[in-house]
JSON list of C-alpha atoms in Angstrom, two decimals:
[
{"chain": "A", "resi": 310, "resn": "UNK", "atom": "CA", "xyz": [2.26, 12.34, -11.12]},
{"chain": "A", "resi": 311, "resn": "UNK", "atom": "CA", "xyz": [2.03, 14.15, -7.79]},
{"chain": "A", "resi": 312, "resn": "UNK", "atom": "CA", "xyz": [1.08, 13.36, -4.22]},
{"chain": "A", "resi": 313, "resn": "UNK", "atom": "CA", "xyz": [-2.62, 14.16, -4.71]},
{"chain": "A", "resi": 314, "resn": "UNK", "atom": "CA", "xyz": [-2.77, 11.91, -7.78]},
{"chain": "A", "resi": 315, "resn": "UNK", "atom": "CA", "xyz": [-1.22, 9.05, -5.82]},
{"chain": "A", "resi": 316, "resn": "UNK", "atom": "CA", "xyz": [-3.66, 9.57, -2.94]},
{"chain": "A", "resi": 317, "resn": "UNK", "atom": "CA", "xyz": [-6.60, 9.45, -5.33]},
{"chain": "A", "resi": 318, "resn": "UNK", "atom": "CA", "xyz": [-5.29, 6.37, -7.08]},
{"chain": "A", "resi": 319, "resn": "UNK", "atom": "CA", "xyz": [-4.75, 4.59, -3.75]},
{"chain": "A", "resi": 320, "resn": "UNK", "atom": "CA", "xyz": [-8.30, 5.33, -2.65]},
{"chain": "A", "resi": 321, "resn": "UNK", "atom": "CA", "xyz": [-9.78, 4.38, -6.02]},
{"chain": "A", "resi": 322, "resn": "UNK", "atom": "CA", "xyz": [-7.85, 1.11, -6.24]},
{"chain": "A", "resi": 323, "resn": "UNK", "atom": "CA", "xyz": [-9.02, 0.24, -2.72]},
{"chain": "A", "resi": 324, "resn": "UNK", "atom": "CA", "xyz": [-12.65, 0.82, -3.78]},
{"chain": "A", "resi": 325, "resn": "UNK", "atom": "CA", "xyz": [-12.01, -1.23, -6.93]},
{"chain": "A", "resi": 326, "resn": "UNK", "atom": "CA", "xyz": [-10.67, -4.07, -4.78]},
{"chain": "A", "resi": 327, "resn": "UNK", "atom": "CA", "xyz": [-13.80, -4.00, -2.61]},
{"chain": "A", "resi": 328, "resn": "UNK", "atom": "CA", "xyz": [-16.05, -4.02, -5.70]},
{"chain": "A", "resi": 329, "resn": "UNK", "atom": "CA", "xyz": [-14.16, -6.94, -7.24]},
{"chain": "A", "resi": 330, "resn": "UNK", "atom": "CA", "xyz": [-14.33, -8.83, -3.95]},
{"chain": "A", "resi": 331, "resn": "UNK", "atom": "CA", "xyz": [-18.11, -8.31, -3.82]},
{"chain": "A", "resi": 332, "resn": "UNK", "atom": "CA", "xyz": [-18.32, -9.58, -7.43]},
{"chain": "A", "resi": 333, "resn": "UNK", "atom": "CA", "xyz": [-16.35, -12.73, -6.63]},
{"chain": "A", "resi": 334, "resn": "UNK", "atom": "CA", "xyz": [-13.31, -11.63, -8.66]},
{"chain": "A", "resi": 335, "resn": "UNK", "atom": "CA", "xyz": [-10.72, -12.80, -6.13]},
{"chain": "A", "resi": 336, "resn": "UNK", "atom": "CA", "xyz": [-7.54, -12.33, -8.15]},
{"chain": "A", "resi": 337, "resn": "UNK", "atom": "CA", "xyz": [-8.34, -8.79, -9.22]},
{"chain": "A", "resi": 338, "resn": "UNK", "atom": "CA", "xyz": [-9.40, -7.86, -5.69]},
{"chain": "A", "resi": 339, "resn": "UNK", "atom": "CA", "xyz": [-6.17, -9.24, -4.27]},
{"chain": "A", "resi": 340, "resn": "UNK", "atom": "CA", "xyz": [-3.96, -7.43, -6.75]},
{"chain": "A", "resi": 341, "resn": "UNK", "atom": "CA", "xyz": [-5.67, -4.06, -6.48]},
{"chain": "A", "resi": 342, "resn": "UNK", "atom": "CA", "xyz": [-5.77, -4.11, -2.67]},
{"chain": "A", "resi": 343, "resn": "UNK", "atom": "CA", "xyz": [-2.00, -4.44, -2.59]},
{"chain": "A", "resi": 344, "resn": "UNK", "atom": "CA", "xyz": [-1.60, -1.86, -5.31]},
{"chain": "A", "resi": 345, "resn": "UNK", "atom": "CA", "xyz": [-3.63, 0.58, -3.21]},
{"chain": "A", "resi": 346, "resn": "UNK", "atom": "CA", "xyz": [-1.08, 0.18, -0.40]},
{"chain": "A", "resi": 347, "resn": "UNK", "atom": "CA", "xyz": [1.79, 0.73, -2.83]},
{"chain": "A", "resi": 348, "resn": "UNK", "atom": "CA", "xyz": [0.25, 3.95, -4.13]},
{"chain": "A", "resi": 349, "resn": "UNK", "atom": "CA", "xyz": [-0.50, 5.13, -0.60]},
{"chain": "A", "resi": 350, "resn": "UNK", "atom": "CA", "xyz": [3.12, 4.66, 0.42]},
{"chain": "A", "resi": 351, "resn": "UNK", "atom": "CA", "xyz": [4.30, 6.46, -2.71]},
{"chain": "A", "resi": 352, "resn": "UNK", "atom": "CA", "xyz": [2.00, 9.36, -1.79]},
{"chain": "A", "resi": 353, "resn": "UNK", "atom": "CA", "xyz": [3.76, 9.51, 1.58]},
{"chain": "A", "resi": 354, "resn": "UNK", "atom": "CA", "xyz": [7.14, 9.51, -0.17]},
{"chain": "A", "resi": 355, "resn": "UNK", "atom": "CA", "xyz": [5.98, 12.34, -2.44]},
{"chain": "A", "resi": 356, "resn": "UNK", "atom": "CA", "xyz": [5.15, 14.34, 0.70]},
{"chain": "A", "resi": 357, "resn": "UNK", "atom": "CA", "xyz": [8.82, 14.20, 1.68]},
{"chain": "A", "resi": 358, "resn": "UNK", "atom": "CA", "xyz": [9.89, 15.93, -1.52]},
{"chain": "A", "resi": 359, "resn": "UNK", "atom": "CA", "xyz": [9.41, 19.68, -1.48]},
{"chain": "A", "resi": 360, "resn": "UNK", "atom": "CA", "xyz": [7.39, 21.24, -4.28]},
{"chain": "A", "resi": 361, "resn": "UNK", "atom": "CA", "xyz": [10.36, 23.14, -5.66]},
{"chain": "A", "resi": 362, "resn": "UNK", "atom": "CA", "xyz": [13.01, 20.69, -4.55]},
{"chain": "A", "resi": 363, "resn": "UNK", "atom": "CA", "xyz": [15.09, 18.58, -6.91]},
{"chain": "A", "resi": 364, "resn": "UNK", "atom": "CA", "xyz": [14.77, 14.99, -5.59]},
{"chain": "A", "resi": 365, "resn": "UNK", "atom": "CA", "xyz": [17.84, 13.11, -4.47]},
{"chain": "A", "resi": 366, "resn": "UNK", "atom": "CA", "xyz": [18.92, 10.54, -7.11]},
{"chain": "A", "resi": 367, "resn": "UNK", "atom": "CA", "xyz": [19.24, 7.70, -4.59]},
{"chain": "A", "resi": 368, "resn": "UNK", "atom": "CA", "xyz": [15.78, 8.42, -3.17]},
{"chain": "A", "resi": 369, "resn": "UNK", "atom": "CA", "xyz": [14.32, 8.52, -6.66]},
{"chain": "A", "resi": 370, "resn": "UNK", "atom": "CA", "xyz": [15.85, 5.15, -7.54]},
{"chain": "A", "resi": 371, "resn": "UNK", "atom": "CA", "xyz": [14.65, 3.59, -4.27]},
{"chain": "A", "resi": 372, "resn": "UNK", "atom": "CA", "xyz": [11.08, 4.75, -5.04]},
{"chain": "A", "resi": 373, "resn": "UNK", "atom": "CA", "xyz": [10.91, 2.62, -8.15]},
{"chain": "A", "resi": 374, "resn": "UNK", "atom": "CA", "xyz": [9.95, -0.58, -6.38]},
{"chain": "A", "resi": 375, "resn": "UNK", "atom": "CA", "xyz": [6.77, -2.45, -5.65]},
{"chain": "A", "resi": 376, "resn": "UNK", "atom": "CA", "xyz": [8.13, -4.05, -2.48]},
{"chain": "A", "resi": 377, "resn": "UNK", "atom": "CA", "xyz": [5.97, -2.94, 0.46]},
{"chain": "A", "resi": 378, "resn": "UNK", "atom": "CA", "xyz": [8.72, -3.29, 3.09]},
{"chain": "A", "resi": 379, "resn": "UNK", "atom": "CA", "xyz": [11.17, -1.30, 0.98]},
{"chain": "A", "resi": 380, "resn": "UNK", "atom": "CA", "xyz": [8.58, 1.42, 0.38]},
{"chain": "A", "resi": 381, "resn": "UNK", "atom": "CA", "xyz": [7.93, 1.61, 4.14]},
{"chain": "A", "resi": 382, "resn": "UNK", "atom": "CA", "xyz": [11.62, 2.36, 4.64]},
{"chain": "A", "resi": 383, "resn": "UNK", "atom": "CA", "xyz": [11.79, 4.91, 1.80]},
{"chain": "A", "resi": 384, "resn": "UNK", "atom": "CA", "xyz": [8.70, 6.59, 3.28]},
{"chain": "A", "resi": 385, "resn": "UNK", "atom": "CA", "xyz": [10.49, 6.80, 6.66]},
{"chain": "A", "resi": 386, "resn": "UNK", "atom": "CA", "xyz": [7.68, 4.86, 8.31]},
{"chain": "A", "resi": 387, "resn": "UNK", "atom": "CA", "xyz": [9.62, 1.85, 9.58]},
{"chain": "A", "resi": 388, "resn": "UNK", "atom": "CA", "xyz": [9.84, 3.02, 13.20]},
{"chain": "A", "resi": 389, "resn": "UNK", "atom": "CA", "xyz": [6.25, 4.28, 13.25]},
{"chain": "A", "resi": 390, "resn": "UNK", "atom": "CA", "xyz": [5.01, 0.98, 11.84]},
{"chain": "A", "resi": 391, "resn": "UNK", "atom": "CA", "xyz": [6.97, -1.01, 14.42]},
{"chain": "A", "resi": 392, "resn": "UNK", "atom": "CA", "xyz": [5.53, 1.05, 17.27]},
{"chain": "A", "resi": 393, "resn": "UNK", "atom": "CA", "xyz": [2.03, 0.74, 15.83]},
{"chain": "A", "resi": 394, "resn": "UNK", "atom": "CA", "xyz": [2.35, -3.02, 15.32]},
{"chain": "A", "resi": 395, "resn": "UNK", "atom": "CA", "xyz": [3.32, -3.43, 18.96]},
{"chain": "A", "resi": 396, "resn": "UNK", "atom": "CA", "xyz": [0.50, -1.18, 20.16]},
{"chain": "A", "resi": 397, "resn": "UNK", "atom": "CA", "xyz": [-2.18, -2.56, 17.83]},
{"chain": "A", "resi": 398, "resn": "UNK", "atom": "CA", "xyz": [-1.91, -6.36, 17.46]},
{"chain": "A", "resi": 399, "resn": "UNK", "atom": "CA", "xyz": [-4.75, -6.47, 14.94]},
{"chain": "A", "resi": 400, "resn": "UNK", "atom": "CA", "xyz": [-3.01, -4.06, 12.58]},
{"chain": "A", "resi": 401, "resn": "UNK", "atom": "CA", "xyz": [0.23, -5.89, 13.33]},
{"chain": "A", "resi": 402, "resn": "UNK", "atom": "CA", "xyz": [-1.32, -9.07, 11.93]},
{"chain": "A", "resi": 403, "resn": "UNK", "atom": "CA", "xyz": [-2.68, -7.10, 8.98]},
{"chain": "A", "resi": 404, "resn": "UNK", "atom": "CA", "xyz": [0.81, -5.81, 8.17]},
{"chain": "A", "resi": 405, "resn": "UNK", "atom": "CA", "xyz": [2.02, -9.41, 8.08]},
{"chain": "A", "resi": 406, "resn": "UNK", "atom": "CA", "xyz": [-0.61, -10.13, 5.42]},
{"chain": "A", "resi": 407, "resn": "UNK", "atom": "CA", "xyz": [0.10, -6.98, 3.40]},
{"chain": "A", "resi": 408, "resn": "UNK", "atom": "CA", "xyz": [3.89, -7.31, 3.37]},
{"chain": "A", "resi": 409, "resn": "UNK", "atom": "CA", "xyz": [3.68, -10.48, 1.26]},
{"chain": "A", "resi": 410, "resn": "UNK", "atom": "CA", "xyz": [1.92, -8.71, -1.63]},
{"chain": "A", "resi": 411, "resn": "UNK", "atom": "CA", "xyz": [3.98, -7.90, -4.70]},
{"chain": "A", "resi": 412, "resn": "UNK", "atom": "CA", "xyz": [3.33, -6.80, -8.25]},
{"chain": "A", "resi": 413, "resn": "UNK", "atom": "CA", "xyz": [3.69, -10.37, -9.55]},
{"chain": "A", "resi": 414, "resn": "UNK", "atom": "CA", "xyz": [0.33, -11.04, -7.87]},
{"chain": "A", "resi": 415, "resn": "UNK", "atom": "CA", "xyz": [-1.31, -9.92, -11.10]},
{"chain": "A", "resi": 416, "resn": "UNK", "atom": "CA", "xyz": [-0.01, -13.07, -12.78]},
{"chain": "A", "resi": 417, "resn": "UNK", "atom": "CA", "xyz": [-1.46, -15.45, -10.20]},
{"chain": "A", "resi": 418, "resn": "UNK", "atom": "CA", "xyz": [-4.84, -16.92, -9.45]},
{"chain": "A", "resi": 419, "resn": "UNK", "atom": "CA", "xyz": [-5.91, -16.09, -5.89]},
{"chain": "A", "resi": 420, "resn": "UNK", "atom": "CA", "xyz": [-8.42, -17.90, -3.74]},
{"chain": "A", "resi": 421, "resn": "UNK", "atom": "CA", "xyz": [-11.35, -16.20, -2.06]},
{"chain": "A", "resi": 422, "resn": "UNK", "atom": "CA", "xyz": [-9.74, -16.49, 1.38]},
{"chain": "A", "resi": 423, "resn": "UNK", "atom": "CA", "xyz": [-6.55, -14.81, 0.19]},
{"chain": "A", "resi": 424, "resn": "UNK", "atom": "CA", "xyz": [-8.49, -11.96, -1.41]},
{"chain": "A", "resi": 425, "resn": "UNK", "atom": "CA", "xyz": [-10.74, -11.46, 1.61]},
{"chain": "A", "resi": 426, "resn": "UNK", "atom": "CA", "xyz": [-7.79, -11.52, 3.99]},
{"chain": "A", "resi": 427, "resn": "UNK", "atom": "CA", "xyz": [-5.83, -8.93, 2.00]},
{"chain": "A", "resi": 428, "resn": "UNK", "atom": "CA", "xyz": [-8.76, -6.61, 1.28]},
{"chain": "A", "resi": 429, "resn": "UNK", "atom": "CA", "xyz": [-9.72, -6.70, 4.96]},
{"chain": "A", "resi": 430, "resn": "UNK", "atom": "CA", "xyz": [-6.13, -6.07, 6.06]},
{"chain": "A", "resi": 431, "resn": "UNK", "atom": "CA", "xyz": [-5.94, -3.09, 3.73]},
{"chain": "A", "resi": 432, "resn": "UNK", "atom": "CA", "xyz": [-9.42, -1.61, 4.20]},
{"chain": "A", "resi": 433, "resn": "UNK", "atom": "CA", "xyz": [-10.61, -2.40, 7.76]},
{"chain": "A", "resi": 434, "resn": "UNK", "atom": "CA", "xyz": [-11.85, 1.05, 8.87]},
{"chain": "A", "resi": 435, "resn": "UNK", "atom": "CA", "xyz": [-10.55, 0.66, 12.43]},
{"chain": "A", "resi": 436, "resn": "UNK", "atom": "CA", "xyz": [-7.32, -1.25, 11.96]},
{"chain": "A", "resi": 437, "resn": "UNK", "atom": "CA", "xyz": [-6.59, -1.40, 8.25]},
{"chain": "A", "resi": 438, "resn": "UNK", "atom": "CA", "xyz": [-3.21, -0.64, 6.77]},
{"chain": "A", "resi": 439, "resn": "UNK", "atom": "CA", "xyz": [-4.49, 1.92, 4.24]},
{"chain": "A", "resi": 440, "resn": "UNK", "atom": "CA", "xyz": [-6.31, 4.04, 6.84]},
{"chain": "A", "resi": 441, "resn": "UNK", "atom": "CA", "xyz": [-3.06, 4.05, 8.86]},
{"chain": "A", "resi": 442, "resn": "UNK", "atom": "CA", "xyz": [-1.08, 5.14, 5.81]},
{"chain": "A", "resi": 443, "resn": "UNK", "atom": "CA", "xyz": [-3.56, 7.94, 5.04]},
{"chain": "A", "resi": 444, "resn": "UNK", "atom": "CA", "xyz": [-2.79, 9.35, 8.47]},
{"chain": "A", "resi": 445, "resn": "UNK", "atom": "CA", "xyz": [0.82, 9.77, 7.33]},
{"chain": "A", "resi": 446, "resn": "UNK", "atom": "CA", "xyz": [0.44, 11.02, 3.78]}
]
């Protein structure tokens, strides 16, 4: 899997989340919205690895996580996110929603409010987390 694949998957999962939200499938929408963020961050990480470069073992091991905050650090976006959160309070609040997502979400039942909050935090065209990530991938 390469950077372009991860970008496509992130965008497709975000569209899937919106479709599931529109269909009233709250749990699926919630899970896929967070998964879109995970894939977007992994696309950013892939950007850091040169095409003909052998990846560092520690970096490779740190990539195998679903934790959003850990992926932000591996993607070297911690400082940029902090600056952006301070400059854009709306996206700052959205990051607080997104950071709580994890892969175990697929085993839970989510309420409509939770799904709407996460999908909006991820997809808002002006302040969403995924549009911000795409600017860095």
